């Protein structure tokens, strides 16, 4: 069965014209004749620049850094406890005095992110007498020519693999 919306072919043409005119009016009302605004390009700030990641492997009773050097700025230490007892990592140097991870269980991993200035930093395991047993090393940080990071800022987290 055929259903006719318009009683004659002329009415159908007029109905189609009306629909076309309504669609054109709606499209014109929603358009914007101005050119799109370009997205501004930004230069990265000092805090957005690439950071350094250093892997620290801890075991009875040593610390190994890879790489064993850094440039000033944000440095993330990824600390792997490859030993059979719990360890931790502490760091002190120019502008950094109380940065450390929580206790890391055997097979565990922790992250410690610190803003470092040029200079010499001591890294050690602060648990019991681990430092005296050899879990102590130094990291030399060289300048990078940019503004100095905020001294003493640090963040740490620990997880089990």
PDB file of C-alpha atoms in Angstrom:
ATOM      1  CA  UNK A   1       0.000   0.000   0.000  1.00  0.00           C
ATOM      2  CA  UNK A   2       1.364   3.399  -0.984  1.00  0.00           C
ATOM      3  CA  UNK A   3       1.141   6.346   1.330  1.00  0.00           C
ATOM      4  CA  UNK A   4       1.169   9.809  -0.164  1.00  0.00           C
ATOM      5  CA  UNK A   5       2.113  12.766   1.938  1.00  0.00           C
ATOM      6  CA  UNK A   6       1.146  15.239  -0.712  1.00  0.00           C
ATOM      7  CA  UNK A   7      -2.033  15.067  -2.753  1.00  0.00           C
ATOM      8  CA  UNK A   8      -0.347  15.917  -6.078  1.00  0.00           C
ATOM      9  CA  UNK A   9       3.117  15.934  -7.713  1.00  0.00           C
ATOM     10  CA  UNK A  10       3.109  19.721  -7.485  1.00  0.00           C
ATOM     11  CA  UNK A  11       2.505  19.542  -3.719  1.00  0.00           C
ATOM     12  CA  UNK A  12       5.374  17.038  -3.409  1.00  0.00           C
ATOM     13  CA  UNK A  13       7.767  19.441  -5.195  1.00  0.00           C
ATOM     14  CA  UNK A  14       6.705  22.310  -2.970  1.00  0.00           C
ATOM     15  CA  UNK A  15       7.132  20.097   0.113  1.00  0.00           C
ATOM     16  CA  UNK A  16      10.640  19.135  -0.991  1.00  0.00           C
ATOM     17  CA  UNK A  17      11.517  22.772  -1.618  1.00  0.00           C
ATOM     18  CA  UNK A  18      10.284  23.650   1.848  1.00  0.00           C
ATOM     19  CA  UNK A  19      12.407  20.883   3.418  1.00  0.00           C
ATOM     20  CA  UNK A  20      15.460  21.944   1.392  1.00  0.00           C
ATOM     21  CA  UNK A  21      14.981  25.579   2.405  1.00  0.00           C
ATOM     22  CA  UNK A  22      14.562  24.580   6.080  1.00  0.00           C
ATOM     23  CA  UNK A  23      17.749  22.463   5.951  1.00  0.00           C
ATOM     24  CA  UNK A  24      19.703  25.283   4.274  1.00  0.00           C
ATOM     25  CA  UNK A  25      18.463  27.794   6.853  1.00  0.00           C
ATOM     26  CA  UNK A  26      19.472  25.514   9.722  1.00  0.00           C
ATOM     27  CA  UNK A  27      22.925  24.868   8.229  1.00  0.00           C
ATOM     28  CA  UNK A  28      23.538  28.576   7.663  1.00  0.00           C
ATOM     29  CA  UNK A  29      22.438  29.489  11.178  1.00  0.00           C
ATOM     30  CA  UNK A  30      24.845  26.958  12.714  1.00  0.00           C
ATOM     31  CA  UNK A  31      27.880  27.837  10.623  1.00  0.00           C
ATOM     32  CA  UNK A  32      30.609  30.257  11.627  1.00  0.00           C
ATOM     33  CA  UNK A  33      32.132  32.302   8.850  1.00  0.00           C
ATOM     34  CA  UNK A  34      35.343  33.070  10.750  1.00  0.00           C
ATOM     35  CA  UNK A  35      38.483  31.052  10.126  1.00  0.00           C
ATOM     36  CA  UNK A  36      39.435  28.495  12.740  1.00  0.00           C
ATOM     37  CA  UNK A  37      41.730  29.789  15.461  1.00  0.00           C
ATOM     38  CA  UNK A  38      45.131  28.120  15.281  1.00  0.00           C
ATOM     39  CA  UNK A  39      46.326  26.321  18.402  1.00  0.00           C
ATOM     40  CA  UNK A  40      49.234  28.250  19.896  1.00  0.00           C
ATOM     41  CA  UNK A  41      52.550  26.456  20.051  1.00  0.00           C
ATOM     42  CA  UNK A  42      54.215  26.348  23.424  1.00  0.00           C
ATOM     43  CA  UNK A  43      57.795  25.920  24.407  1.00  0.00           C
ATOM     44  CA  UNK A  44      58.216  23.481  27.263  1.00  0.00           C
ATOM     45  CA  UNK A  45      58.770  25.013  30.684  1.00  0.00           C
ATOM     46  CA  UNK A  46      61.690  23.939  32.853  1.00  0.00           C
ATOM     47  CA  UNK A  47      59.422  21.500  34.703  1.00  0.00           C
ATOM     48  CA  UNK A  48      58.105  20.002  31.438  1.00  0.00           C
ATOM     49  CA  UNK A  49      61.539  19.283  30.002  1.00  0.00           C
ATOM     50  CA  UNK A  50      62.719  15.708  29.801  1.00  0.00           C
ATOM     51  CA  UNK A  51      63.652  14.209  33.128  1.00  0.00           C
ATOM     52  CA  UNK A  52      66.373  11.697  33.874  1.00  0.00           C
ATOM     53  CA  UNK A  53      65.686   8.178  35.101  1.00  0.00           C
ATOM     54  CA  UNK A  54      68.362   6.288  37.020  1.00  0.00           C
ATOM     55  CA  UNK A  55      67.937   2.635  37.958  1.00  0.00           C
ATOM     56  CA  UNK A  56      69.336   1.750  41.378  1.00  0.00           C
ATOM     57  CA  UNK A  57      69.881  -1.947  42.038  1.00  0.00           C
ATOM     58  CA  UNK A  58      70.165  -2.790  45.725  1.00  0.00           C
ATOM     59  CA  UNK A  59      71.395  -6.087  47.150  1.00  0.00           C
ATOM     60  CA  UNK A  60      73.442  -7.268  50.089  1.00  0.00           C
ATOM     61  CA  UNK A  61      75.402  -4.997  50.441  1.00  0.00           C
ATOM     62  CA  UNK A  62      75.851  -2.770  47.415  1.00  0.00           C
ATOM     63  CA  UNK A  63      74.177  -0.074  45.333  1.00  0.00           C
ATOM     64  CA  UNK A  64      74.593   0.046  41.545  1.00  0.00           C
ATOM     65  CA  UNK A  65      73.465   3.102  39.525  1.00  0.00           C
ATOM     66  CA  UNK A  66      72.624   2.957  35.831  1.00  0.00           C
ATOM     67  CA  UNK A  67      73.487   5.431  34.449  1.00  0.00           C
ATOM     68  CA  UNK A  68      75.958   6.591  37.088  1.00  0.00           C
ATOM     69  CA  UNK A  69      75.615  10.278  36.182  1.00  0.00           C
ATOM     70  CA  UNK A  70      72.882  12.895  35.859  1.00  0.00           C
ATOM     71  CA  UNK A  71      72.186  16.405  34.667  1.00  0.00           C
ATOM     72  CA  UNK A  72      70.522  18.876  37.021  1.00  0.00           C
ATOM     73  CA  UNK A  73      66.739  18.879  36.965  1.00  0.00           C
ATOM     74  CA  UNK A  74      64.138  16.287  37.795  1.00  0.00           C
ATOM     75  CA  UNK A  75      65.653  12.861  38.395  1.00  0.00           C
ATOM     76  CA  UNK A  76      63.581   9.729  39.053  1.00  0.00           C
ATOM     77  CA  UNK A  77      65.354   6.905  40.807  1.00  0.00           C
ATOM     78  CA  UNK A  78      63.785   3.511  40.069  1.00  0.00           C
ATOM     79  CA  UNK A  79      64.999   1.355  42.954  1.00  0.00           C
ATOM     80  CA  UNK A  80      64.996  -2.434  42.493  1.00  0.00           C
ATOM     81  CA  UNK A  81      65.614  -4.578  45.557  1.00  0.00           C
ATOM     82  CA  UNK A  82      67.468  -7.557  44.080  1.00  0.00           C
ATOM     83  CA  UNK A  83      68.482  -8.730  47.560  1.00  0.00           C
ATOM     84  CA  UNK A  84      67.013 -11.174  50.028  1.00  0.00           C
ATOM     85  CA  UNK A  85      66.316  -8.642  52.810  1.00  0.00           C
ATOM     86  CA  UNK A  86      64.423  -5.343  52.913  1.00  0.00           C
ATOM     87  CA  UNK A  87      66.224  -2.212  51.728  1.00  0.00           C
ATOM     88  CA  UNK A  88      65.468   1.484  51.178  1.00  0.00           C
ATOM     89  CA  UNK A  89      67.141   4.396  49.401  1.00  0.00           C
ATOM     90  CA  UNK A  90      68.017   7.788  50.851  1.00  0.00           C
ATOM     91  CA  UNK A  91      69.669  10.724  49.093  1.00  0.00           C
ATOM     92  CA  UNK A  92      71.292  13.919  50.376  1.00  0.00           C
ATOM     93  CA  UNK A  93      73.171  16.722  48.663  1.00  0.00           C
ATOM     94  CA  UNK A  94      72.756  20.368  47.589  1.00  0.00           C
ATOM     95  CA  UNK A  95      69.191  21.323  48.562  1.00  0.00           C
ATOM     96  CA  UNK A  96      68.152  17.728  49.351  1.00  0.00           C
ATOM     97  CA  UNK A  97      68.295  16.536  52.955  1.00  0.00           C
ATOM     98  CA  UNK A  98      65.417  14.172  53.688  1.00  0.00           C
ATOM     99  CA  UNK A  99      64.515  12.364  50.464  1.00  0.00           C
ATOM    100  CA  UNK A 100      64.032   8.608  50.821  1.00  0.00           C
ATOM    101  CA  UNK A 101      61.845   5.709  49.759  1.00  0.00           C
ATOM    102  CA  UNK A 102      59.797   3.600  52.089  1.00  0.00           C
ATOM    103  CA  UNK A 103      61.109   0.138  52.962  1.00  0.00           C
ATOM    104  CA  UNK A 104      61.320  -2.038  49.843  1.00  0.00           C
ATOM    105  CA  UNK A 105      60.728  -5.772  50.341  1.00  0.00           C
ATOM    106  CA  UNK A 106      62.940  -8.333  48.547  1.00  0.00           C
ATOM    107  CA  UNK A 107      61.917  -8.351  44.871  1.00  0.00           C
ATOM    108  CA  UNK A 108      60.158  -4.993  45.329  1.00  0.00           C
ATOM    109  CA  UNK A 109      60.524  -1.721  43.495  1.00  0.00           C
ATOM    110  CA  UNK A 110      60.232   1.914  44.538  1.00  0.00           C
ATOM    111  CA  UNK A 111      60.393   5.263  42.775  1.00  0.00           C
ATOM    112  CA  UNK A 112      61.901   8.414  44.193  1.00  0.00           C
ATOM    113  CA  UNK A 113      61.678  11.645  42.182  1.00  0.00           C
ATOM    114  CA  UNK A 114      63.926  14.496  43.272  1.00  0.00           C
ATOM    115  CA  UNK A 115      64.864  17.910  41.853  1.00  0.00           C
ATOM    116  CA  UNK A 116      68.678  17.958  41.813  1.00  0.00           C
ATOM    117  CA  UNK A 117      71.063  20.885  41.439  1.00  0.00           C
ATOM    118  CA  UNK A 118      74.630  20.543  40.195  1.00  0.00           C
ATOM    119  CA  UNK A 119      76.880  18.985  42.821  1.00  0.00           C
ATOM    120  CA  UNK A 120      77.651  15.750  44.635  1.00  0.00           C
ATOM    121  CA  UNK A 121      74.912  13.617  46.198  1.00  0.00           C
ATOM    122  CA  UNK A 122      75.239  10.683  48.565  1.00  0.00           C
ATOM    123  CA  UNK A 123      72.897   7.712  48.106  1.00  0.00           C
ATOM    124  CA  UNK A 124      72.640   4.973  50.734  1.00  0.00           C
ATOM    125  CA  UNK A 125      70.392   2.394  52.346  1.00  0.00           C
ATOM    126  CA  UNK A 126      69.223   3.825  55.689  1.00  0.00           C
ATOM    127  CA  UNK A 127      68.151   0.455  57.124  1.00  0.00           C
ATOM    128  CA  UNK A 128      70.114  -0.814  60.165  1.00  0.00           C
ATOM    129  CA  UNK A 129      73.861  -0.892  59.367  1.00  0.00           C
ATOM    130  CA  UNK A 130      73.453  -1.402  55.590  1.00  0.00           C
ATOM    131  CA  UNK A 131      75.326   1.837  54.823  1.00  0.00           C
ATOM    132  CA  UNK A 132      78.320   0.734  56.882  1.00  0.00           C
ATOM    133  CA  UNK A 133      78.233  -2.657  55.143  1.00  0.00           C
ATOM    134  CA  UNK A 134      78.707  -1.040  51.717  1.00  0.00           C
ATOM    135  CA  UNK A 135      75.322   0.258  50.589  1.00  0.00           C
ATOM    136  CA  UNK A 136      76.641   3.778  50.012  1.00  0.00           C
ATOM    137  CA  UNK A 137      77.602   5.561  46.794  1.00  0.00           C
ATOM    138  CA  UNK A 138      77.859   9.048  45.308  1.00  0.00           C
ATOM    139  CA  UNK A 139      76.244  10.653  42.264  1.00  0.00           C
ATOM    140  CA  UNK A 140      77.799  13.646  40.548  1.00  0.00           C
ATOM    141  CA  UNK A 141      75.179  15.946  38.992  1.00  0.00           C
ATOM    142  CA  UNK A 142      76.307  18.397  36.335  1.00  0.00           C
ATOM    143  CA  UNK A 143      74.530  21.580  35.268  1.00  0.00           C
ATOM    144  CA  UNK A 144      72.344  21.699  32.173  1.00  0.00           C
ATOM    145  CA  UNK A 145      72.359  25.434  31.493  1.00  0.00           C
ATOM    146  CA  UNK A 146      68.706  25.972  32.460  1.00  0.00           C
ATOM    147  CA  UNK A 147      67.137  27.451  35.546  1.00  0.00           C
ATOM    148  CA  UNK A 148      67.775  25.562  38.750  1.00  0.00           C
ATOM    149  CA  UNK A 149      64.992  23.290  39.958  1.00  0.00           C
ATOM    150  CA  UNK A 150      63.203  23.961  43.195  1.00  0.00           C
ATOM    151  CA  UNK A 151      65.536  22.676  45.898  1.00  0.00           C
ATOM    152  CA  UNK A 152      64.462  19.858  48.126  1.00  0.00           C
ATOM    153  CA  UNK A 153      61.352  18.808  46.232  1.00  0.00           C
ATOM    154  CA  UNK A 154      60.891  15.049  46.241  1.00  0.00           C
ATOM    155  CA  UNK A 155      58.243  12.385  45.754  1.00  0.00           C
ATOM    156  CA  UNK A 156      58.507   8.673  46.501  1.00  0.00           C
ATOM    157  CA  UNK A 157      56.455   5.518  46.026  1.00  0.00           C
ATOM    158  CA  UNK A 158      57.132   1.818  46.536  1.00  0.00           C
ATOM    159  CA  UNK A 159      55.601  -1.286  44.964  1.00  0.00           C
ATOM    160  CA  UNK A 160      56.213  -5.032  44.867  1.00  0.00           C
ATOM    161  CA  UNK A 161      57.019  -6.500  41.406  1.00  0.00           C
TER     162      UNK A 161
END
